[in-house]
Amino acid sequence: MQVLTVARKTGKQSVLLERDIALLSAATVAGPKEGLGPLAADFDRICSDNIMKEESFEKAERHMLEEACYLSLGKARLTPDEIDLFIAGDLLNQVVTASFCARKLAVPFLGVYGACSTLAEGLSLGAMLVEGGFAKHVLVGTSSHNCGAERQYRYPTEYGFQRPGYAQWTATGAGAVVLGSGGEGPRVEAITTGKVVDSGIKDPLALGAAMAGAAADTIYNHFLDLDRNPSYYNTILTGDLGGIGKKLNEDILAGKGYDIRANYADCGVLLYYPHQKAGSGASGCASSALVFLSHFYRKMTAKKLRKILLVATGALHSPTTVLQQESIPCIAHAVSLEI
Amino acid sequence: MQVLTVARKTGKQSVLLERDIALLSAATVAGPKEGLGPLAADFDRICSDNIMKEESFEKAERHMLEEACYLSLGKARLTPDEIDLFIAGDLLNQVVTASFCARKLAVPFLGVYGACSTLAEGLSLGAMLVEGGFAKHVLVGTSSHNCGAERQYRYPTEYGFQRPGYAQWTATGAGAVVLGSGGEGPRVEAITTGKVVDSGIKDPLALGAAMAGAAADTIYNHFLDLDRNPSYYNTILTGDLGGIGKKLNEDILAGKGYDIRANYADCGVLLYYPHQKAGSGASGCASSALVFLSHFYRKMTAKKLRKILLVATGALHSPTTVLQQESIPCIAHAVSLEI
């Protein structure tokens, strides 16, 4: 029986980790549009098209996630056999990208669903399971594909649906990260697990606005639980609020007494250039994966940024709940990373 | 900083828990067909119809899960405010039953997707998070609804699709359980997290046969990791293999040198009487929830059964992957319970 120090629960929603749980490696595979964006130089691979010689967009997404997983394992100098748990999720019905990728990896697998908050949910769970001694190495992965997601949630892209300017663009790509104890990478230092927050928005194209309340609630409770202020972090990084949701999040937090504007960024705002016609910005599980696991992970390992609060956000609706005129429940999970 | 003993990893896929993590309470809400079955006396509530005065089957399922959660909380004499984490999942696209229930409970929420293995996945994760000190009380819930699942995966029930005799019947109902440290309930003593196993079956009506290989793989690795034999348990209880899958599972394990027939049962076989026309037996997340959290949980708390290996099984396909002619990846997670 091992005797170890374990996590401290702090406040209602947060835990502090004590055992130097690190992101040992990270890898990103970006779609072609993402590869034309401002972060192109930070991706490990950029796909030249959306289909990757596969028979369907769904299989192309799976291909991207598998590649991100193997790239991440390679960087950590680990084989799948050395992975105790694979934690993954995506947007497709029945989370099939993750499940089929788990079939290929053939390691113990826990499927999660947090919509676009999946990266933070996976990092949270993986870090806690390593900290608790339940696993030595955990692989976390997530992905989304514009063409697969659009035809499932809204219309096939071939239909040419006219998108309103406030809509977001589901990012195409995948990211994976290996968690373990020790090593040189950024540490998962604290975790705040989100509650579902529903702001009453029913428009499934206004996801940034719908998710802003959940992001603000999690960030607020993170500050409260850990007695921190926005200035504690070099960057507070939300997942995919886009321009509209980012502004709303700033406003809600200002109303609660926290001005985050000085060091606040949103992955959805950063992934594309304005001329790329991505509306209010990127969305999808790949938004936070492509931006955090490339650009910000590199900045952290280069010690140019030392403290980041990653707050990935997810809209937990389905096309059926939208047709049934339900409002959109949203969630955000926060992971504090330090190096 | 607390100093605690933490879990031991044993073998490739299993962990032993050391801190008396118990099922503090369990509750079940059964659909009308399930309420006419042999376990009727063990359910906490039986719904008189499939719609429960709601506007849709999806909302009726949500109603059932919410009720199971509140019943379970009541039995544990806890309010939602005393729950650190809610871990839940279901079969509906985007896991909306769990997410909308989490909106109502308003506690930190982690959505999971393991298809019909969700109960075991939730119990595994919840028990590890309590053992690791990350949560004091975790609420785990899952549900399925025949009419909601059939119209999503196959055909609306109103269509009157002629089902082959080997098909299974998606169970209607919900179950919830509160996990905590200490107390009188059955202990989560060991966990074996499953790998995805694909036996090459493409028929989405032959799910028991598809899942048998995953169940056998997890049980086999559980025995191997923990150096146990089938006789270690009073009952080995799979989730929803049904009659056909149960026999296949027995045969596969016999081929690996383990004869489990003496103390082996399957929730899918136990939920309905033969005259109820449920084909090969029950399936759906509610299968293991309705059978284990009612009948077997009561037998354990009455100390008539002391050791159970719960092995909930899930088929990780989607209607899209079936149309794309993929075979069905399956998973099974094992939770060893002792009192």
mmCIF file of N, CA, C and O in Angstrom, chain B residues 244-331:
data_model
loop_
_atom_site.group_PDB
_atom_site.id
_atom_site.type_symbol
_atom_site.label_atom_id
_atom_site.label_comp_id
_atom_site.label_asym_id
_atom_site.label_seq_id
_atom_site.Cartn_x
_atom_site.Cartn_y
_atom_site.Cartn_z
ATOM 1 N N ILE B 244 -28.410 -14.456 -25.659
ATOM 2 C CA ILE B 244 -27.423 -14.864 -26.663
ATOM 3 C C ILE B 244 -26.024 -14.419 -26.254
ATOM 4 O O ILE B 244 -25.065 -15.194 -26.265
ATOM 5 N N GLY B 245 -25.889 -13.171 -25.844
ATOM 6 C CA GLY B 245 -24.585 -12.655 -25.444
ATOM 7 C C GLY B 245 -24.057 -13.343 -24.191
ATOM 8 O O GLY B 245 -22.841 -13.566 -24.055
ATOM 9 N N LYS B 246 -24.970 -13.685 -23.291
ATOM 10 C CA LYS B 246 -24.561 -14.359 -22.042
ATOM 11 C C LYS B 246 -23.905 -15.707 -22.355
ATOM 12 O O LYS B 246 -22.846 -16.034 -21.818
ATOM 13 N N LYS B 247 -24.541 -16.454 -23.226
ATOM 14 C CA LYS B 247 -24.003 -17.768 -23.603
ATOM 15 C C LYS B 247 -22.644 -17.601 -24.291
ATOM 16 O O LYS B 247 -21.693 -18.343 -24.006
ATOM 17 N N LEU B 248 -22.542 -16.610 -25.174
ATOM 18 C CA LEU B 248 -21.275 -16.358 -25.867
ATOM 19 C C LEU B 248 -20.171 -15.985 -24.881
ATOM 20 O O LEU B 248 -19.031 -16.440 -25.005
ATOM 21 N N ASN B 249 -20.507 -15.123 -23.925
ATOM 22 C CA ASN B 249 -19.541 -14.714 -22.907
ATOM 23 C C ASN B 249 -19.043 -15.936 -22.127
ATOM 24 O O ASN B 249 -17.834 -16.091 -21.909
ATOM 25 N N GLU B 250 -19.977 -16.809 -21.733
ATOM 26 C CA GLU B 250 -19.594 -18.055 -21.033
ATOM 27 C C GLU B 250 -18.628 -18.873 -21.888
ATOM 28 O O GLU B 250 -17.611 -19.362 -21.394
ATOM 29 N N ASP B 251 -18.944 -18.981 -23.165
ATOM 30 C CA ASP B 251 -18.126 -19.804 -24.057
ATOM 31 C C ASP B 251 -16.727 -19.213 -24.248
ATOM 32 O O ASP B 251 -15.732 -19.935 -24.238
ATOM 33 N N ILE B 252 -16.670 -17.875 -24.430
ATOM 34 C CA ILE B 252 -15.349 -17.248 -24.636
ATOM 35 C C ILE B 252 -14.482 -17.440 -23.391
ATOM 36 O O ILE B 252 -13.311 -17.793 -23.476
ATOM 37 N N LEU B 253 -15.089 -17.220 -22.215
ATOM 38 C CA LEU B 253 -14.310 -17.362 -20.979
ATOM 39 C C LEU B 253 -13.923 -18.821 -20.730
ATOM 40 O O LEU B 253 -12.833 -19.093 -20.209
ATOM 41 N N ALA B 254 -14.795 -19.754 -21.103
ATOM 42 C CA ALA B 254 -14.445 -21.181 -20.973
ATOM 43 C C ALA B 254 -13.215 -21.486 -21.823
ATOM 44 O O ALA B 254 -12.304 -22.208 -21.399
ATOM 45 N N GLY B 255 -13.167 -20.870 -23.018
ATOM 46 C CA GLY B 255 -12.017 -21.048 -23.904
ATOM 47 C C GLY B 255 -10.736 -20.488 -23.321
ATOM 48 O O GLY B 255 -9.632 -20.881 -23.701
ATOM 49 N N LYS B 256 -10.861 -19.537 -22.395
ATOM 50 C CA LYS B 256 -9.686 -18.961 -21.735
ATOM 51 C C LYS B 256 -9.432 -19.633 -20.382
ATOM 52 O O LYS B 256 -8.613 -19.163 -19.589
ATOM 53 N N GLY B 257 -10.202 -20.685 -20.077
ATOM 54 C CA GLY B 257 -9.938 -21.462 -18.864
ATOM 55 C C GLY B 257 -10.763 -21.075 -17.645
ATOM 56 O O GLY B 257 -10.474 -21.518 -16.535
ATOM 57 N N TYR B 258 -11.785 -20.237 -17.835
ATOM 58 C CA TYR B 258 -12.613 -19.850 -16.687
ATOM 59 C C TYR B 258 -14.061 -20.278 -16.918
ATOM 60 O O TYR B 258 -14.712 -19.811 -17.846
ATOM 61 N N ASP B 259 -14.564 -21.142 -16.064
ATOM 62 C CA ASP B 259 -15.962 -21.561 -16.132
ATOM 63 C C ASP B 259 -16.761 -20.693 -15.152
ATOM 64 O O ASP B 259 -16.642 -20.850 -13.938
ATOM 65 N N ILE B 260 -17.530 -19.752 -15.685
ATOM 66 C CA ILE B 260 -18.247 -18.818 -14.806
ATOM 67 C C ILE B 260 -19.712 -19.218 -14.597
ATOM 68 O O ILE B 260 -20.440 -18.545 -13.878
ATOM 69 N N ARG B 261 -20.142 -20.344 -15.209
ATOM 70 C CA ARG B 261 -21.578 -20.636 -15.254
ATOM 71 C C ARG B 261 -22.234 -20.788 -13.882
ATOM 72 O O ARG B 261 -23.403 -20.470 -13.708
ATOM 73 N N ALA B 262 -21.481 -21.260 -12.895
ATOM 74 C CA ALA B 262 -22.087 -21.563 -11.583
ATOM 75 C C ALA B 262 -22.640 -20.323 -10.892
ATOM 76 O O ALA B 262 -23.606 -20.418 -10.121
ATOM 77 N N ASN B 263 -22.026 -19.170 -11.127
ATOM 78 C CA ASN B 263 -22.446 -17.976 -10.383
ATOM 79 C C ASN B 263 -22.530 -16.757 -11.300
ATOM 80 O O ASN B 263 -22.129 -15.656 -10.945
ATOM 81 N N TYR B 264 -23.057 -16.974 -12.496
ATOM 82 C CA TYR B 264 -23.100 -15.911 -13.487
ATOM 83 C C TYR B 264 -24.545 -15.549 -13.827
ATOM 84 O O TYR B 264 -25.370 -16.432 -14.069
ATOM 85 N N ALA B 265 -24.825 -14.251 -13.821
ATOM 86 C CA ALA B 265 -26.157 -13.771 -14.220
ATOM 87 C C ALA B 265 -25.982 -12.551 -15.115
ATOM 88 O O ALA B 265 -24.932 -11.897 -15.098
ATOM 89 N N ASP B 266 -26.993 -12.232 -15.906
ATOM 90 C CA ASP B 266 -26.961 -11.053 -16.775
ATOM 91 C C ASP B 266 -28.216 -10.217 -16.510
ATOM 92 O O ASP B 266 -29.336 -10.750 -16.515
ATOM 93 N N CYS B 267 -28.018 -8.933 -16.278
ATOM 94 C CA CYS B 267 -29.156 -8.055 -15.966
ATOM 95 C C CYS B 267 -30.204 -8.097 -17.085
ATOM 96 O O CYS B 267 -31.404 -8.071 -16.826
ATOM 97 N N GLY B 268 -29.734 -8.145 -18.323
ATOM 98 C CA GLY B 268 -30.653 -8.154 -19.466
ATOM 99 C C GLY B 268 -31.551 -9.378 -19.489
ATOM 100 O O GLY B 268 -32.677 -9.324 -20.002
ATOM 101 N N VAL B 269 -31.059 -10.480 -18.936
ATOM 102 C CA VAL B 269 -31.853 -11.718 -18.883
ATOM 103 C C VAL B 269 -32.871 -11.652 -17.745
ATOM 104 O O VAL B 269 -33.937 -12.261 -17.815
ATOM 105 N N LEU B 270 -32.523 -10.900 -16.689
ATOM 106 C CA LEU B 270 -33.337 -10.922 -15.461
ATOM 107 C C LEU B 270 -34.482 -9.916 -15.454
ATOM 108 O O LEU B 270 -35.399 -10.028 -14.640
ATOM 109 N N LEU B 271 -34.436 -8.897 -16.329
ATOM 110 C CA LEU B 271 -35.362 -7.772 -16.177
ATOM 111 C C LEU B 271 -36.797 -8.092 -16.597
ATOM 112 O O LEU B 271 -37.752 -7.529 -16.039
ATOM 113 N N TYR B 272 -36.969 -8.982 -17.572
ATOM 114 C CA TYR B 272 -38.323 -9.278 -18.074
ATOM 115 C C TYR B 272 -38.637 -10.767 -17.948
ATOM 116 O O TYR B 272 -37.740 -11.614 -17.969
ATOM 117 N N TYR B 273 -39.941 -11.081 -17.876
ATOM 118 C CA TYR B 273 -40.385 -12.475 -18.010
ATOM 119 C C TYR B 273 -40.304 -12.870 -19.483
ATOM 120 O O TYR B 273 -40.465 -12.009 -20.363
ATOM 121 N N PRO B 274 -40.136 -14.149 -19.766
ATOM 122 C CA PRO B 274 -40.107 -14.573 -21.181
ATOM 123 C C PRO B 274 -41.368 -14.153 -21.938
ATOM 124 O O PRO B 274 -41.286 -13.750 -23.105
ATOM 125 N N HIS B 275 -42.524 -14.181 -21.290
ATOM 126 C CA HIS B 275 -43.755 -13.839 -22.014
ATOM 127 C C HIS B 275 -43.853 -12.343 -22.334
ATOM 128 O O HIS B 275 -44.765 -11.911 -23.037
ATOM 129 N N GLN B 276 -42.902 -11.533 -21.852
ATOM 130 C CA GLN B 276 -42.971 -10.092 -22.118
ATOM 131 C C GLN B 276 -42.400 -9.707 -23.487
ATOM 132 O O GLN B 276 -42.347 -8.515 -23.820
ATOM 133 N N LYS B 277 -41.981 -10.686 -24.258
ATOM 134 C CA LYS B 277 -41.528 -10.438 -25.636
ATOM 135 C C LYS B 277 -40.412 -9.391 -25.716
ATOM 136 O O LYS B 277 -40.525 -8.397 -26.428
ATOM 137 N N ALA B 278 -39.371 -9.608 -24.943
ATOM 138 C CA ALA B 278 -38.223 -8.702 -24.981
ATOM 139 C C ALA B 278 -37.076 -9.316 -25.771
ATOM 140 O O ALA B 278 -35.919 -8.944 -25.590
ATOM 141 N N GLY B 279 -37.368 -10.240 -26.657
ATOM 142 C CA GLY B 279 -36.339 -10.852 -27.498
ATOM 143 C C GLY B 279 -35.294 -11.545 -26.643
ATOM 144 O O GLY B 279 -35.620 -12.302 -25.723
ATOM 145 N N SER B 280 -34.034 -11.235 -26.924
ATOM 146 C CA SER B 280 -32.936 -11.870 -26.197
ATOM 147 C C SER B 280 -32.755 -11.292 -24.791
ATOM 148 O O SER B 280 -31.940 -11.792 -24.015
ATOM 149 N N GLY B 281 -33.518 -10.228 -24.461
ATOM 150 C CA GLY B 281 -33.419 -9.642 -23.123
ATOM 151 C C GLY B 281 -33.328 -8.129 -23.180
ATOM 152 O O GLY B 281 -33.429 -7.525 -24.248
ATOM 153 N N ALA B 282 -33.125 -7.521 -22.012
ATOM 154 C CA ALA B 282 -33.061 -6.065 -21.930
ATOM 155 C C ALA B 282 -31.719 -5.543 -22.415
ATOM 156 O O ALA B 282 -30.709 -6.238 -22.345
ATOM 157 N N SER B 283 -31.722 -4.299 -22.913
ATOM 158 C CA SER B 283 -30.488 -3.565 -23.161
ATOM 159 C C SER B 283 -30.712 -2.135 -22.690
ATOM 160 O O SER B 283 -31.740 -1.821 -22.101
ATOM 161 N N GLY B 284 -29.753 -1.255 -22.961
ATOM 162 C CA GLY B 284 -29.889 0.145 -22.536
ATOM 163 C C GLY B 284 -29.203 0.383 -21.205
ATOM 164 O O GLY B 284 -29.008 -0.537 -20.409
ATOM 165 N N CYS B 285 -28.848 1.650 -20.964
ATOM 166 C CA CYS B 285 -28.187 2.010 -19.703
ATOM 167 C C CYS B 285 -29.024 1.577 -18.507
ATOM 168 O O CYS B 285 -28.505 1.268 -17.431
ATOM 169 N N ALA B 286 -30.353 1.582 -18.672
ATOM 170 C CA ALA B 286 -31.230 1.260 -17.545
ATOM 171 C C ALA B 286 -31.189 -0.216 -17.195
ATOM 172 O O ALA B 286 -31.610 -0.593 -16.096
ATOM 173 N N SER B 287 -30.687 -1.067 -18.086
ATOM 174 C CA SER B 287 -30.696 -2.500 -17.789
ATOM 175 C C SER B 287 -29.890 -2.793 -16.518
ATOM 176 O O SER B 287 -30.415 -3.327 -15.540
ATOM 177 N N SER B 288 -28.626 -2.455 -16.507
ATOM 178 C CA SER B 288 -27.825 -2.736 -15.306
ATOM 179 C C SER B 288 -28.253 -1.861 -14.141
ATOM 180 O O SER B 288 -28.218 -2.288 -12.983
ATOM 181 N N ALA B 289 -28.688 -0.622 -14.429
ATOM 182 C CA ALA B 289 -29.113 0.266 -13.336
ATOM 183 C C ALA B 289 -30.348 -0.303 -12.638
ATOM 184 O O ALA B 289 -30.398 -0.388 -11.407
ATOM 185 N N LEU B 290 -31.349 -0.708 -13.413
ATOM 186 C CA LEU B 290 -32.590 -1.209 -12.804
ATOM 187 C C LEU B 290 -32.379 -2.536 -12.085
ATOM 188 O O LEU B 290 -33.030 -2.808 -11.071
ATOM 189 N N VAL B 291 -31.498 -3.371 -12.588
ATOM 190 C CA VAL B 291 -31.327 -4.699 -11.983
ATOM 191 C C VAL B 291 -30.333 -4.646 -10.825
ATOM 192 O O VAL B 291 -30.607 -5.128 -9.727
ATOM 193 N N PHE B 292 -29.171 -4.025 -11.044
ATOM 194 C CA PHE B 292 -28.188 -4.010 -9.953
ATOM 195 C C PHE B 292 -28.615 -3.090 -8.815
ATOM 196 O O PHE B 292 -28.536 -3.472 -7.647
ATOM 197 N N LEU B 293 -29.053 -1.891 -9.131
ATOM 198 C CA LEU B 293 -29.337 -0.915 -8.056
ATOM 199 C C LEU B 293 -30.634 -1.226 -7.303
ATOM 200 O O LEU B 293 -30.924 -0.578 -6.293
ATOM 201 N N SER B 294 -31.410 -2.182 -7.778
ATOM 202 C CA SER B 294 -32.620 -2.583 -7.029
ATOM 203 C C SER B 294 -32.359 -3.941 -6.379
ATOM 204 O O SER B 294 -31.919 -4.023 -5.233
ATOM 205 N N HIS B 295 -32.547 -5.001 -7.126
ATOM 206 C CA HIS B 295 -32.510 -6.362 -6.612
ATOM 207 C C HIS B 295 -31.174 -6.716 -5.944
ATOM 208 O O HIS B 295 -31.140 -7.154 -4.785
ATOM 209 N N PHE B 296 -30.084 -6.526 -6.677
ATOM 210 C CA PHE B 296 -28.790 -6.959 -6.145
ATOM 211 C C PHE B 296 -28.288 -6.032 -5.038
ATOM 212 O O PHE B 296 -27.670 -6.492 -4.084
ATOM 213 N N TYR B 297 -28.551 -4.744 -5.175
ATOM 214 C CA TYR B 297 -28.174 -3.817 -4.095
ATOM 215 C C TYR B 297 -28.897 -4.186 -2.799
ATOM 216 O O TYR B 297 -28.301 -4.200 -1.715
ATOM 217 N N ARG B 298 -30.183 -4.522 -2.917
ATOM 218 C CA ARG B 298 -30.942 -4.925 -1.717
ATOM 219 C C ARG B 298 -30.408 -6.225 -1.131
ATOM 220 O O ARG B 298 -30.304 -6.374 0.092
ATOM 221 N N LYS B 299 -30.071 -7.171 -1.984
ATOM 222 C CA LYS B 299 -29.503 -8.452 -1.513
ATOM 223 C C LYS B 299 -28.170 -8.216 -0.795
ATOM 224 O O LYS B 299 -27.841 -8.905 0.166
ATOM 225 N N MET B 300 -27.399 -7.249 -1.297
ATOM 226 C CA MET B 300 -26.112 -6.958 -0.656
ATOM 227 C C MET B 300 -26.310 -6.281 0.698
ATOM 228 O O MET B 300 -25.683 -6.671 1.679
ATOM 229 N N THR B 301 -27.188 -5.277 0.747
ATOM 230 C CA THR B 301 -27.360 -4.578 2.031
ATOM 231 C C THR B 301 -27.992 -5.521 3.067
ATOM 232 O O THR B 301 -27.746 -5.383 4.256
ATOM 233 N N ALA B 302 -28.776 -6.512 2.583
ATOM 234 C CA ALA B 302 -29.327 -7.525 3.501
ATOM 235 C C ALA B 302 -28.302 -8.625 3.808
ATOM 236 O O ALA B 302 -28.596 -9.578 4.521
ATOM 237 N N LYS B 303 -27.115 -8.481 3.248
ATOM 238 C CA LYS B 303 -26.004 -9.434 3.443
ATOM 239 C C LYS B 303 -26.331 -10.853 2.995
ATOM 240 O O LYS B 303 -25.783 -11.822 3.514
ATOM 241 N N LYS B 304 -27.236 -10.957 2.014
ATOM 242 C CA LYS B 304 -27.516 -12.264 1.411
ATOM 243 C C LYS B 304 -26.553 -12.549 0.265
ATOM 244 O O LYS B 304 -26.354 -13.682 -0.121
ATOM 245 N N LEU B 305 -25.993 -11.503 -0.293
ATOM 246 C CA LEU B 305 -24.895 -11.626 -1.258
ATOM 247 C C LEU B 305 -23.789 -10.697 -0.764
ATOM 248 O O LEU B 305 -24.052 -9.541 -0.433
ATOM 249 N N ARG B 306 -22.571 -11.200 -0.702
ATOM 250 C CA ARG B 306 -21.495 -10.390 -0.135
ATOM 251 C C ARG B 306 -20.489 -9.894 -1.170
ATOM 252 O O ARG B 306 -19.831 -8.884 -0.953
ATOM 253 N N LYS B 307 -20.361 -10.596 -2.263
ATOM 254 C CA LYS B 307 -19.365 -10.196 -3.280
ATOM 255 C C LYS B 307 -19.975 -10.289 -4.676
ATOM 256 O O LYS B 307 -20.347 -11.378 -5.122
ATOM 257 N N ILE B 308 -20.043 -9.150 -5.347
ATOM 258 C CA ILE B 308 -20.575 -9.112 -6.711
ATOM 259 C C ILE B 308 -19.569 -8.426 -7.628
ATOM 260 O O ILE B 308 -18.979 -7.402 -7.256
ATOM 261 N N LEU B 309 -19.366 -9.000 -8.799
ATOM 262 C CA LEU B 309 -18.596 -8.318 -9.842
ATOM 263 C C LEU B 309 -19.590 -7.811 -10.878
ATOM 264 O O LEU B 309 -20.168 -8.594 -11.639
ATOM 265 N N LEU B 310 -19.805 -6.487 -10.863
ATOM 266 C CA LEU B 310 -20.713 -5.865 -11.828
ATOM 267 C C LEU B 310 -19.921 -5.513 -13.089
ATOM 268 O O LEU B 310 -18.923 -4.788 -13.015
ATOM 269 N N VAL B 311 -20.355 -6.029 -14.230
ATOM 270 C CA VAL B 311 -19.643 -5.801 -15.494
ATOM 271 C C VAL B 311 -20.637 -5.221 -16.501
ATOM 272 O O VAL B 311 -21.274 -5.946 -17.262
ATOM 273 N N ALA B 312 -20.790 -3.898 -16.475
ATOM 274 C CA ALA B 312 -21.734 -3.271 -17.406
ATOM 275 C C ALA B 312 -21.079 -3.153 -18.780
ATOM 276 O O ALA B 312 -19.895 -2.832 -18.891
ATOM 277 N N THR B 313 -21.860 -3.431 -19.804
ATOM 278 C CA THR B 313 -21.350 -3.553 -21.166
ATOM 279 C C THR B 313 -21.973 -2.488 -22.064
ATOM 280 O O THR B 313 -23.147 -2.153 -21.920
ATOM 281 N N GLY B 314 -21.195 -1.972 -23.001
ATOM 282 C CA GLY B 314 -21.717 -0.940 -23.892
ATOM 283 C C GLY B 314 -21.296 -1.145 -25.339
ATOM 284 O O GLY B 314 -20.160 -1.527 -25.606
ATOM 285 N N ALA B 315 -22.227 -0.866 -26.264
ATOM 286 C CA ALA B 315 -21.923 -0.909 -27.699
ATOM 287 C C ALA B 315 -21.722 0.530 -28.156
ATOM 288 O O ALA B 315 -22.626 1.356 -28.044
ATOM 289 N N LEU B 316 -20.531 0.841 -28.672
ATOM 290 C CA LEU B 316 -20.136 2.232 -28.898
ATOM 291 C C LEU B 316 -20.316 2.679 -30.349
ATOM 292 O O LEU B 316 -19.579 3.518 -30.844
ATOM 293 N N HIS B 317 -21.314 2.138 -31.015
ATOM 294 C CA HIS B 317 -21.608 2.513 -32.400
ATOM 295 C C HIS B 317 -22.566 3.704 -32.423
ATOM 296 O O HIS B 317 -23.082 4.138 -31.388
ATOM 297 N N SER B 318 -22.827 4.216 -33.611
ATOM 298 C CA SER B 318 -23.884 5.210 -33.808
ATOM 299 C C SER B 318 -24.641 4.810 -35.066
ATOM 300 O O SER B 318 -24.132 4.012 -35.870
ATOM 301 N N PRO B 319 -25.849 5.336 -35.279
ATOM 302 C CA PRO B 319 -26.545 5.033 -36.538
ATOM 303 C C PRO B 319 -25.693 5.402 -37.755
ATOM 304 O O PRO B 319 -25.737 4.714 -38.773
ATOM 305 N N THR B 320 -24.902 6.468 -37.644
ATOM 306 C CA THR B 320 -24.051 6.864 -38.774
ATOM 307 C C THR B 320 -22.972 5.827 -39.051
ATOM 308 O O THR B 320 -22.723 5.463 -40.203
ATOM 309 N N THR B 321 -22.332 5.310 -37.989
ATOM 310 C CA THR B 321 -21.272 4.312 -38.238
ATOM 311 C C THR B 321 -21.869 3.030 -38.804
ATOM 312 O O THR B 321 -21.217 2.338 -39.583
ATOM 313 N N VAL B 322 -23.119 2.710 -38.423
ATOM 314 C CA VAL B 322 -23.779 1.525 -38.988
ATOM 315 C C VAL B 322 -24.033 1.734 -40.480
ATOM 316 O O VAL B 322 -23.729 0.868 -41.300
ATOM 317 N N LEU B 323 -24.555 2.906 -40.841
ATOM 318 C CA LEU B 323 -24.785 3.204 -42.255
ATOM 319 C C LEU B 323 -23.473 3.213 -43.035
ATOM 320 O O LEU B 323 -23.436 2.894 -44.215
ATOM 321 N N GLN B 324 -22.402 3.601 -42.363
ATOM 322 C CA GLN B 324 -21.095 3.632 -43.031
ATOM 323 C C GLN B 324 -20.411 2.265 -42.989
ATOM 324 O O GLN B 324 -19.221 2.148 -43.268
ATOM 325 N N GLN B 325 -21.200 1.232 -42.599
ATOM 326 C CA GLN B 325 -20.781 -0.173 -42.649
ATOM 327 C C GLN B 325 -19.585 -0.510 -41.771
ATOM 328 O O GLN B 325 -18.798 -1.408 -42.074
ATOM 329 N N GLU B 326 -19.495 0.206 -40.654
ATOM 330 C CA GLU B 326 -18.476 -0.119 -39.671
ATOM 331 C C GLU B 326 -18.975 -1.255 -38.784
ATOM 332 O O GLU B 326 -20.183 -1.384 -38.545
ATOM 333 N N SER B 327 -18.067 -2.035 -38.248
ATOM 334 C CA SER B 327 -18.446 -2.986 -37.211
ATOM 335 C C SER B 327 -18.602 -2.237 -35.890
ATOM 336 O O SER B 327 -18.336 -1.036 -35.807
ATOM 337 N N ILE B 328 -19.076 -2.945 -34.861
ATOM 338 C CA ILE B 328 -19.507 -2.290 -33.619
ATOM 339 C C ILE B 328 -18.445 -2.430 -32.532
ATOM 340 O O ILE B 328 -18.214 -3.526 -32.016
ATOM 341 N N PRO B 329 -17.770 -1.328 -32.159
ATOM 342 C CA PRO B 329 -16.797 -1.397 -31.065
ATOM 343 C C PRO B 329 -17.549 -1.475 -29.735
ATOM 344 O O PRO B 329 -18.557 -0.787 -29.555
ATOM 345 N N CYS B 330 -17.087 -2.319 -28.838
ATOM 346 C CA CYS B 330 -17.795 -2.499 -27.563
ATOM 347 C C CYS B 330 -16.835 -2.373 -26.394
ATOM 348 O O CYS B 330 -15.629 -2.492 -26.544
ATOM 349 N N ILE B 331 -17.401 -2.143 -25.224
ATOM 350 C CA ILE B 331 -16.586 -1.968 -24.021
ATOM 351 C C ILE B 331 -17.322 -2.561 -22.826
ATOM 352 O O ILE B 331 -18.555 -2.687 -22.843
#
